[in-house]
Amino acid sequence: MTALAIDAGSRYVRLARLAPGGGPEPVGLPGAVPGEGLPVPEAARGDRAAALRTAYDAYLRHHDAPARLLVVVPQHDRAGHARRAAEALTTAHARGPAPDVRTLATPHAVLALLRHTGGLAPGRYAVCDLGAAAAEVSVCVVTPGAVAVAAASRHAPDDGYGAGFDAALLTRSGLTPDDDTRRALAAVRAEPGAGRRLALVLDRAARDPARFETTAVHHIAGRPVTAGTVRAALPLLTDGLDRALAEALGPARTAPLALAGGVARFGPLRPHLDAAGLPLTAFPDGTDPAHAAVLGAALVAAGRVDPADRYPYELWIGAHRTEAGRPTDRELLISAAGTLEPGGPPVYAEADGRRVGVRTAPGRPVRVRVTDPASGAGAPLSPLTLPGGGETDRFHVGVRLAVDGTAALVLHPLGAGPPGAFPLGTLPADIGTDSKEVGP
């Protein structure tokens, strides 16, 4: 069964699938820029759905339609991106049946690659997707069976994140930041030894500015890009990343960082993060960080890695039972840890493999909470008041998790009638071992 992964950025669309040897590899297509992917046509810039469709059409001109298609989408506005990707690609097939289009958020795709190579232990991680348009940070809670996004932030200047930095370098070097000069800048950065030379010259310029600030680190169209120019523009990257990290991580900035995206290649970011005491999580040797998300998604698409895109905690609801003629407070487990999937079907409370039937009481607040089965920590949700039913009315009670992380309690009548949904809000994704246990 053929499986394909696509990751559309603001400047390039990257495609990947499993190689004959079993590992993920980029898919090369005519017109692709080596090491980057298919350029986004000017008419499709700013329109991710159009860029996806254009790249997929290009793929279909040279390959059969895949049976499974996994699209990487940003964590920011994940639900909207997922909807637009599905709409664009389910109709973009020239031959054969429409593929089964699914989506995976960037942090889950990046962590899937790390989990596949054994480089990920349970804990908190910050996935930093550093691209031309924006720097996005997602704080993820990794458990043995699930990965949940606990917090996210986005720094997206009007002129772009990586794109704004490149424009500043070119403009200050007397060049016009058009597509040709941007490609030339990318090409000289990719030359053998270019990264080492850049690091060496910047280090010397930091120690002796008067002597080394004017040293050229690149030459583009006959003009030098100097160490001083790079040092003056660097805060466009570092300050933006710092703000995104502070917003997502808060004061406890101890989570290891996984740097992905094209800007993550830029070597001078590393000393800045090292100086701030922020640990980095390494990708497998030879992994281009710009391709980390699409390579991880290719593994998921092919069934080699569980995406683990599930809620990591248990969800309980307060209930009452009559035992020996007396009412007794009890809690009913609706969903076990690692069973709720964003955008998936509702999960219903079960006992002995069968759904539990419940009756509702009018006007009585119902308490709902989530708990970590490993630590016993818990967190309450806002109480619900459910509509009362008749003496003979019974419901199956469940929970549904939307792609955007919001949940709803679901009451499904055992007899006729549609299910009702009652909002629970956004489920907490990082309870922490210091949370206090909350009673029913």
Short mmCIF file of N, CA and C in Angstrom, two decimals, residues 70-159:
data_model
loop_
_atom_site.label_atom_id
_atom_site.label_comp_id
_atom_site.label_asym_id
_atom_site.label_seq_id
_atom_site.Cartn_x
_atom_site.Cartn_y
_atom_site.Cartn_z
N LEU A 70 -1.04 11.63 4.04
CA LEU A 70 -0.97 12.32 5.33
C LEU A 70 -0.38 13.71 5.13
N VAL A 71 -1.11 14.72 5.55
CA VAL A 71 -0.70 16.10 5.37
C VAL A 71 -0.29 16.66 6.73
N VAL A 72 0.90 17.26 6.78
CA VAL A 72 1.36 17.93 7.99
C VAL A 72 0.72 19.32 8.03
N VAL A 73 0.11 19.66 9.16
CA VAL A 73 -0.53 20.98 9.30
C VAL A 73 0.03 21.67 10.54
N PRO A 74 0.07 23.00 10.54
CA PRO A 74 0.58 23.72 11.71
C PRO A 74 -0.31 23.48 12.92
N GLN A 75 0.28 23.58 14.11
CA GLN A 75 -0.51 23.48 15.33
C GLN A 75 -1.44 24.69 15.45
N HIS A 76 -0.97 25.85 15.00
CA HIS A 76 -1.80 27.06 15.01
C HIS A 76 -2.95 26.89 14.02
N ASP A 77 -4.18 27.06 14.49
CA ASP A 77 -5.38 26.88 13.66
C ASP A 77 -5.38 25.50 13.01
N ARG A 78 -5.06 24.50 13.80
CA ARG A 78 -4.95 23.15 13.27
C ARG A 78 -6.25 22.69 12.62
N ALA A 79 -7.37 22.96 13.25
CA ALA A 79 -8.65 22.51 12.71
C ALA A 79 -8.93 23.14 11.35
N GLY A 80 -8.66 24.43 11.23
CA GLY A 80 -8.89 25.10 9.95
C GLY A 80 -7.98 24.57 8.86
N HIS A 81 -6.70 24.37 9.18
CA HIS A 81 -5.77 23.82 8.20
C HIS A 81 -6.17 22.41 7.78
N ALA A 82 -6.61 21.61 8.73
CA ALA A 82 -7.02 20.23 8.41
C ALA A 82 -8.22 20.23 7.47
N ARG A 83 -9.17 21.09 7.74
CA ARG A 83 -10.37 21.15 6.88
C ARG A 83 -10.00 21.58 5.47
N ARG A 84 -9.19 22.62 5.36
CA ARG A 84 -8.83 23.13 4.03
C ARG A 84 -7.96 22.13 3.26
N ALA A 85 -7.08 21.42 3.96
CA ALA A 85 -6.25 20.41 3.28
C ALA A 85 -7.11 19.28 2.72
N ALA A 86 -8.05 18.80 3.52
CA ALA A 86 -8.92 17.72 3.06
C ALA A 86 -9.75 18.17 1.86
N GLU A 87 -10.28 19.39 1.91
CA GLU A 87 -11.08 19.88 0.79
C GLU A 87 -10.24 20.02 -0.48
N ALA A 88 -8.99 20.46 -0.33
CA ALA A 88 -8.14 20.66 -1.50
C ALA A 88 -7.69 19.36 -2.13
N LEU A 89 -7.38 18.36 -1.31
CA LEU A 89 -6.73 17.16 -1.84
C LEU A 89 -7.69 16.04 -2.21
N THR A 90 -8.86 16.00 -1.62
CA THR A 90 -9.78 14.92 -2.00
C THR A 90 -10.31 15.09 -3.41
N THR A 91 -10.18 16.29 -3.96
CA THR A 91 -10.62 16.52 -5.34
C THR A 91 -9.44 16.68 -6.30
N ALA A 92 -8.22 16.58 -5.78
CA ALA A 92 -7.04 16.82 -6.61
C ALA A 92 -6.42 15.52 -7.09
N HIS A 93 -7.23 14.61 -7.65
CA HIS A 93 -6.68 13.35 -8.13
C HIS A 93 -6.99 13.21 -9.62
N ALA A 94 -5.97 12.99 -10.41
CA ALA A 94 -6.16 12.90 -11.85
C ALA A 94 -6.56 11.51 -12.29
N ARG A 95 -6.17 10.51 -11.52
CA ARG A 95 -6.50 9.14 -11.90
C ARG A 95 -6.60 8.29 -10.65
N GLY A 96 -7.39 7.27 -10.75
CA GLY A 96 -7.57 6.40 -9.60
C GLY A 96 -8.51 6.99 -8.58
N PRO A 97 -8.82 6.24 -7.53
CA PRO A 97 -9.74 6.74 -6.50
C PRO A 97 -9.11 7.84 -5.68
N ALA A 98 -9.95 8.64 -5.05
CA ALA A 98 -9.45 9.68 -4.16
C ALA A 98 -8.74 9.04 -2.98
N PRO A 99 -7.60 9.60 -2.56
CA PRO A 99 -6.87 8.99 -1.45
C PRO A 99 -7.57 9.23 -0.12
N ASP A 100 -7.19 8.45 0.85
CA ASP A 100 -7.65 8.65 2.23
C ASP A 100 -6.78 9.75 2.83
N VAL A 101 -7.32 10.98 2.88
CA VAL A 101 -6.55 12.13 3.34
C VAL A 101 -6.70 12.28 4.85
N ARG A 102 -5.57 12.30 5.54
CA ARG A 102 -5.56 12.56 6.97
C ARG A 102 -4.52 13.64 7.26
N THR A 103 -4.61 14.21 8.45
CA THR A 103 -3.68 15.27 8.81
C THR A 103 -3.01 14.95 10.14
N LEU A 104 -1.83 15.53 10.33
CA LEU A 104 -1.06 15.36 11.56
C LEU A 104 -0.39 16.70 11.84
N ALA A 105 -0.52 17.19 13.07
CA ALA A 105 0.09 18.46 13.41
C ALA A 105 1.61 18.35 13.43
N THR A 106 2.26 19.46 13.12
CA THR A 106 3.73 19.49 13.04
C THR A 106 4.41 18.90 14.27
N PRO A 107 4.02 19.29 15.50
CA PRO A 107 4.75 18.71 16.65
C PRO A 107 4.64 17.20 16.73
N HIS A 108 3.47 16.64 16.40
CA HIS A 108 3.32 15.18 16.43
C HIS A 108 4.18 14.52 15.35
N ALA A 109 4.28 15.17 14.18
CA ALA A 109 5.09 14.60 13.11
C ALA A 109 6.57 14.62 13.48
N VAL A 110 7.04 15.73 14.05
CA VAL A 110 8.44 15.82 14.45
C VAL A 110 8.76 14.81 15.54
N LEU A 111 7.89 14.71 16.53
CA LEU A 111 8.15 13.76 17.62
C LEU A 111 8.02 12.32 17.16
N ALA A 112 7.22 12.07 16.12
CA ALA A 112 7.13 10.71 15.58
C ALA A 112 8.49 10.26 15.04
N LEU A 113 9.19 11.17 14.39
CA LEU A 113 10.53 10.83 13.90
C LEU A 113 11.47 10.51 15.05
N LEU A 114 11.43 11.30 16.11
CA LEU A 114 12.29 11.05 17.26
C LEU A 114 11.90 9.76 17.97
N ARG A 115 10.61 9.50 18.08
CA ARG A 115 10.18 8.27 18.75
C ARG A 115 10.59 7.04 17.95
N HIS A 116 10.56 7.15 16.63
CA HIS A 116 10.94 6.02 15.78
C HIS A 116 12.40 5.64 15.97
N THR A 117 13.25 6.63 16.22
CA THR A 117 14.67 6.36 16.38
C THR A 117 15.07 6.16 17.83
N GLY A 118 14.09 6.12 18.73
CA GLY A 118 14.38 5.87 20.13
C GLY A 118 14.96 7.05 20.86
N GLY A 119 14.80 8.27 20.29
CA GLY A 119 15.39 9.43 20.93
C GLY A 119 14.43 10.24 21.76
N LEU A 120 13.41 9.58 22.30
CA LEU A 120 12.39 10.33 23.03
C LEU A 120 11.91 9.53 24.24
N ALA A 121 12.17 10.04 25.42
CA ALA A 121 11.69 9.44 26.66
C ALA A 121 10.45 10.20 27.11
N PRO A 122 9.62 9.61 27.96
CA PRO A 122 8.46 10.35 28.48
C PRO A 122 8.90 11.65 29.16
N GLY A 123 8.11 12.70 28.98
CA GLY A 123 8.43 13.99 29.57
C GLY A 123 7.84 15.11 28.74
N ARG A 124 8.33 16.34 29.01
CA ARG A 124 7.88 17.53 28.30
C ARG A 124 8.94 17.95 27.29
N TYR A 125 8.49 18.30 26.08
CA TYR A 125 9.38 18.74 25.01
C TYR A 125 8.77 19.97 24.35
N ALA A 126 9.62 20.82 23.83
CA ALA A 126 9.17 21.97 23.06
C ALA A 126 9.60 21.78 21.61
N VAL A 127 8.63 21.62 20.73
CA VAL A 127 8.91 21.50 19.31
C VAL A 127 8.86 22.90 18.71
N CYS A 128 9.97 23.34 18.15
CA CYS A 128 10.07 24.69 17.56
C CYS A 128 10.09 24.54 16.05
N ASP A 129 9.02 24.96 15.41
CA ASP A 129 8.92 24.92 13.95
C ASP A 129 9.30 26.30 13.42
N LEU A 130 10.51 26.40 12.91
CA LEU A 130 11.06 27.69 12.52
C LEU A 130 11.06 27.78 11.00
N GLY A 131 10.14 28.54 10.45
CA GLY A 131 9.98 28.62 9.02
C GLY A 131 10.12 30.03 8.49
N ALA A 132 9.90 30.17 7.20
CA ALA A 132 10.02 31.47 6.56
C ALA A 132 8.98 32.44 7.09
N ALA A 133 7.77 31.96 7.37
CA ALA A 133 6.68 32.86 7.78
C ALA A 133 6.63 33.08 9.28
N ALA A 134 6.90 32.05 10.07
CA ALA A 134 6.65 32.15 11.51
C ALA A 134 7.56 31.21 12.28
N ALA A 135 7.70 31.53 13.58
CA ALA A 135 8.30 30.62 14.55
C ALA A 135 7.19 30.15 15.46
N GLU A 136 6.93 28.86 15.46
CA GLU A 136 5.86 28.29 16.28
C GLU A 136 6.47 27.32 17.29
N VAL A 137 6.05 27.46 18.53
CA VAL A 137 6.54 26.59 19.61
C VAL A 137 5.36 25.84 20.19
N SER A 138 5.48 24.51 20.27
CA SER A 138 4.44 23.66 20.86
C SER A 138 5.07 22.88 22.00
N VAL A 139 4.54 23.05 23.20
CA VAL A 139 5.01 22.30 24.36
C VAL A 139 4.20 21.01 24.43
N CYS A 140 4.89 19.89 24.34
CA CYS A 140 4.22 18.59 24.25
C CYS A 140 4.51 17.74 25.48
N VAL A 141 3.49 17.05 25.94
CA VAL A 141 3.62 16.08 27.02
C VAL A 141 3.65 14.69 26.39
N VAL A 142 4.75 13.99 26.55
CA VAL A 142 4.93 12.67 25.95
C VAL A 142 4.79 11.62 27.03
N THR A 143 3.87 10.70 26.84
CA THR A 143 3.72 9.53 27.71
C THR A 143 3.96 8.29 26.87
N PRO A 144 4.05 7.10 27.47
CA PRO A 144 4.31 5.91 26.65
C PRO A 144 3.29 5.68 25.54
N GLY A 145 2.05 6.17 25.70
CA GLY A 145 1.05 5.89 24.67
C GLY A 145 0.44 7.09 24.01
N ALA A 146 0.87 8.30 24.35
CA ALA A 146 0.20 9.48 23.81
C ALA A 146 1.13 10.68 23.80
N VAL A 147 0.82 11.62 22.92
CA VAL A 147 1.51 12.90 22.85
C VAL A 147 0.43 13.97 22.82
N ALA A 148 0.44 14.87 23.79
CA ALA A 148 -0.56 15.93 23.85
C ALA A 148 0.14 17.29 23.86
N VAL A 149 -0.44 18.25 23.17
CA VAL A 149 0.09 19.61 23.15
C VAL A 149 -0.50 20.37 24.33
N ALA A 150 0.38 20.80 25.24
CA ALA A 150 -0.06 21.48 26.45
C ALA A 150 -0.12 22.99 26.28
N ALA A 151 0.71 23.54 25.42
CA ALA A 151 0.72 24.98 25.19
C ALA A 151 1.35 25.24 23.83
N ALA A 152 0.99 26.37 23.24
CA ALA A 152 1.53 26.71 21.93
C ALA A 152 1.61 28.22 21.80
N SER A 153 2.57 28.69 21.01
CA SER A 153 2.71 30.11 20.75
C SER A 153 3.22 30.29 19.33
N ARG A 154 3.06 31.50 18.83
CA ARG A 154 3.43 31.77 17.44
C ARG A 154 3.95 33.20 17.31
N HIS A 155 5.11 33.33 16.68
CA HIS A 155 5.68 34.65 16.37
C HIS A 155 5.73 34.77 14.86
N ALA A 156 4.90 35.64 14.30
CA ALA A 156 4.77 35.77 12.84
C ALA A 156 4.80 37.25 12.45
N PRO A 157 5.97 37.82 12.26
CA PRO A 157 6.05 39.23 11.83
C PRO A 157 5.39 39.42 10.46
N ASP A 158 5.01 40.64 10.17
CA ASP A 158 4.33 40.93 8.90
C ASP A 158 5.19 40.55 7.70
N ASP A 159 6.51 40.73 7.80
CA ASP A 159 7.38 40.39 6.68
C ASP A 159 7.97 38.99 6.80
#
